Amino acid sequence: GQSLEQPSEVTAVEGAIVQINCTYQTSGFYGLSWYQQHDGGAPTFLSYNALDGLEETGRFSSFLSRSDSYGYLLLQELQMKDSASYFCAVRRSNDYKLSFGAGTTVTVRA
Amino acid sequence: KAGVTQTPRYLIKTRGQQVTLSCSPISGHRSVSWYQQTPGQGLQFLFEYFSETQRNKGNFPGRFSGRQFSNSRSEMNVSTLELGDSALYLCASSKGLTNTGELFFGEGSRLTVL
């Protein structure tokens, strides 16, 4: 099964803030990444947290807490174009394999 | 510069057949990884290649195989197709075996097995 857990769906209105949580059971990893995938498109890289704390990139921010086995992606000032699936991912340090969460579908309503 | 290119984009096969999918990475990228994506399952890691060597392999049966050529282009093959192999197969490239997870994905090859 998945070692990374994410909510399956989130719905919000334009201009709102959405937080997508990612909890993991992987014992060791190099960092937490986030990807965005629009329906029918290729996943695109959004952010990477190697260390605990908050990383901000425009309207999107990502957070990691290794002690809590938890991270999140924060989407601010939501726009219709943010409707997509969002995946968290880690590269595990024990076998160097890339592992992805099942994804969270974000739907932005007018 | 050109992105990751996957061919074919769509294909339909029947059970028992085999299929070969191709991936051309971004110029200068030497690492290629493959993923299977099905609804509700996210991206399942298949293999990872770097400099023509398989560096890592996911938990898929031996029917799934791959290789990488000297120009970094990669192919994956699925033999004796089963209905459950219907999925979007994604290829991603990076300059090296990055820890950052910053992968550049192609748009995928959508396989339907009838």
Coordinates of N, CA, C and O in Angstrom, one line a residue, chain A residues 2 30-33 35 37 40-45 47-48 87 91-92 95-103, chain B residues 9 33 35 37 40-45 48 56-59 88 90 97-103 105-107:
Chain A
Q2 N 0.1 2.4 0.0 CA 0.8 3.7 -0.1 C 1.5 4.0 1.2 O 0.9 3.8 2.3
Y30 N 14.8 11.6 1.6 CA 15.7 12.8 1.4 C 14.9 14.1 1.4 O 15.5 15.1 1.6
G31 N 13.6 14.1 1.2 CA 12.9 15.3 1.2 C 11.5 15.0 0.6 O 11.2 14.0 0.1
L32 N 10.6 16.0 0.8 CA 9.2 15.9 0.3 C 9.0 16.8 -0.8 O 9.3 18.0 -0.8
S33 N 8.5 16.3 -1.9 CA 8.2 17.0 -3.1 C 6.7 17.1 -3.4 O 6.0 16.2 -2.9
Y35 N 3.8 17.8 -6.7 CA 3.6 17.9 -8.1 C 2.2 18.2 -8.4 O 1.3 17.8 -7.6
Q37 N -0.9 18.1 -11.4 CA -1.2 17.4 -12.7 C -2.6 17.8 -13.1 O -3.6 17.5 -12.4
G40 N -5.4 15.1 -17.8 CA -4.9 14.8 -19.2 C -3.5 15.3 -19.4 O -3.0 15.1 -20.5
G41 N -2.9 15.9 -18.4 CA -1.6 16.5 -18.7 C -0.5 15.8 -17.9 O -0.7 14.8 -17.2
A42 N 0.7 16.3 -18.1 CA 1.9 15.7 -17.4 C 2.0 16.3 -16.0 O 1.7 17.5 -15.8
P43 N 2.4 15.5 -15.0 CA 2.7 16.1 -13.7 C 3.8 17.2 -13.8 O 4.8 16.9 -14.5
T44 N 3.7 18.3 -13.1 CA 4.8 19.3 -13.1 C 5.2 19.5 -11.6 O 4.4 19.6 -10.7
F45 N 6.5 19.7 -11.5 CA 7.1 19.9 -10.2 C 6.7 21.3 -9.6 O 6.7 22.3 -10.3
S47 N 7.3 22.0 -5.7 CA 8.2 22.4 -4.6 C 8.9 21.2 -4.0 O 8.5 20.1 -4.3
Y48 N 9.9 21.5 -3.2 CA 10.7 20.5 -2.5 C 11.1 21.0 -1.2 O 11.6 22.1 -1.1
F87 N 0.1 15.8 -5.9 CA 0.8 14.6 -5.4 C 2.0 15.0 -4.5 O 2.8 15.8 -4.9
R91 N 11.8 10.5 -2.0 CA 12.7 9.5 -2.4 C 13.2 8.8 -1.1 O 13.9 9.5 -0.3
R92 N 12.9 7.6 -0.9 CA 13.2 6.9 0.3 C 14.7 6.6 0.4 O 15.4 6.3 -0.6
D95 N 16.0 2.5 0.1 CA 16.1 1.8 -1.2 C 16.2 2.8 -2.4 O 16.3 2.4 -3.5
Y96 N 16.2 4.1 -2.1 CA 16.3 5.1 -3.1 C 15.2 5.2 -4.1 O 15.3 5.8 -5.1
K97 N 14.1 4.5 -3.7 CA 12.9 4.5 -4.6 C 12.1 5.7 -4.4 O 11.9 6.3 -3.3
L98 N 11.5 6.2 -5.5 CA 10.6 7.3 -5.5 C 9.2 6.8 -5.2 O 8.7 5.8 -5.8
S99 N 8.5 7.4 -4.2 CA 7.2 7.0 -3.8 C 6.3 8.1 -3.8 O 6.6 9.2 -3.3
F100 N 5.1 8.0 -4.4 CA 4.1 9.0 -4.6 C 2.9 8.7 -3.8 O 2.5 7.5 -3.6
G101 N 2.2 9.8 -3.3 CA 0.9 9.6 -2.7 C -0.1 9.4 -3.8 O 0.2 9.5 -5.0
A102 N -1.3 9.0 -3.4 CA -2.4 8.7 -4.4 C -3.0 10.0 -5.0 O -3.7 9.9 -6.0
G103 N -2.6 11.1 -4.5 CA -3.1 12.4 -5.1 C -4.3 12.9 -4.5 O -5.2 12.2 -4.0
Chain B
R9 N 1.1 8.1 -27.9 CA 0.3 8.7 -26.9 C -0.8 7.8 -26.5 O -1.2 7.8 -25.3
S33 N 12.9 7.7 -15.4 CA 12.1 6.8 -14.6 C 10.8 6.6 -15.2 O 10.3 7.5 -15.9
Y35 N 6.6 5.3 -14.6 CA 5.5 5.2 -13.6 C 4.2 4.7 -14.3 O 4.0 5.0 -15.4
Q37 N 0.2 5.0 -13.8 CA -0.8 5.8 -13.1 C -2.2 5.2 -13.4 O -2.6 5.2 -14.6
G40 N -7.1 6.6 -8.7 CA -7.1 6.3 -7.2 C -5.8 5.7 -6.7 O -5.7 5.5 -5.5
Q41 N -4.9 5.4 -7.6 CA -3.6 4.7 -7.1 C -2.4 5.6 -7.3 O -1.3 5.2 -6.9
G42 N -2.6 6.8 -7.8 CA -1.5 7.7 -7.9 C -0.5 7.1 -8.9 O -0.8 6.4 -9.8
L43 N 0.8 7.5 -8.7 CA 1.9 7.0 -9.5 C 2.6 5.9 -8.9 O 3.2 6.1 -7.8
Q44 N 2.7 4.8 -9.5 CA 3.4 3.6 -9.0 C 4.7 3.5 -9.8 O 4.7 3.4 -11.0
F45 N 5.8 3.5 -9.0 CA 7.1 3.5 -9.6 C 7.4 2.1 -10.3 O 7.2 1.1 -9.7
E48 N 13.9 2.9 -12.8 CA 14.7 4.1 -13.0 C 16.0 3.7 -13.6 O 16.7 2.7 -13.2
N56 N 17.1 1.1 -10.2 CA 16.0 0.8 -9.2 C 14.8 0.2 -9.9 O 14.6 0.5 -11.1
K57 N 14.1 -0.6 -9.2 CA 12.9 -1.3 -9.8 C 11.8 -1.3 -8.7 O 12.0 -1.5 -7.6
G58 N 10.6 -1.1 -9.2 CA 9.4 -1.1 -8.3 C 8.9 -2.5 -8.2 O 9.5 -3.5 -8.7
N59 N 7.8 -2.7 -7.5 CA 7.2 -4.0 -7.3 C 6.2 -4.4 -8.3 O 5.0 -4.5 -8.1
L88 N -2.2 4.8 -17.6 CA -1.4 5.8 -18.2 C 0.1 5.6 -17.7 O 0.3 5.5 -16.5
L90 N 3.8 6.9 -17.5 CA 4.5 8.2 -17.5 C 6.0 8.0 -17.4 O 6.4 7.1 -16.7
L97 N 20.6 11.3 -10.7 CA 19.7 10.6 -9.7 C 19.4 11.6 -8.6 O 20.1 11.6 -7.6
T98 N 18.5 12.5 -8.9 CA 18.3 13.6 -8.0 C 17.6 13.2 -6.7 O 16.7 12.4 -6.7
N99 N 18.1 13.8 -5.6 CA 17.4 13.6 -4.3 C 16.2 14.6 -4.2 O 15.3 14.3 -3.4
T100 N 16.2 15.6 -5.0 CA 15.2 16.6 -4.9 C 13.8 16.2 -5.4 O 12.8 16.9 -5.1
G101 N 13.8 15.1 -6.1 CA 12.5 14.7 -6.7 C 12.0 15.6 -7.8 O 10.9 15.6 -8.2
E102 N 12.9 16.5 -8.3 CA 12.5 17.4 -9.4 C 12.6 16.7 -10.7 O 13.7 16.7 -11.3
L103 N 11.5 16.1 -11.0 CA 11.4 15.3 -12.3 C 10.6 16.1 -13.3 O 9.7 16.8 -13.0
F105 N 8.2 15.4 -16.4 CA 7.4 14.3 -16.9 C 7.0 14.6 -18.3 O 6.7 15.7 -18.8
G106 N 6.8 13.5 -19.1 CA 6.1 13.5 -20.3 C 4.6 13.4 -20.1 O 4.2 13.2 -19.0
E107 N 3.9 13.5 -21.2 CA 2.4 13.5 -21.1 C 1.9 12.1 -21.0 O 0.7 11.9 -20.8

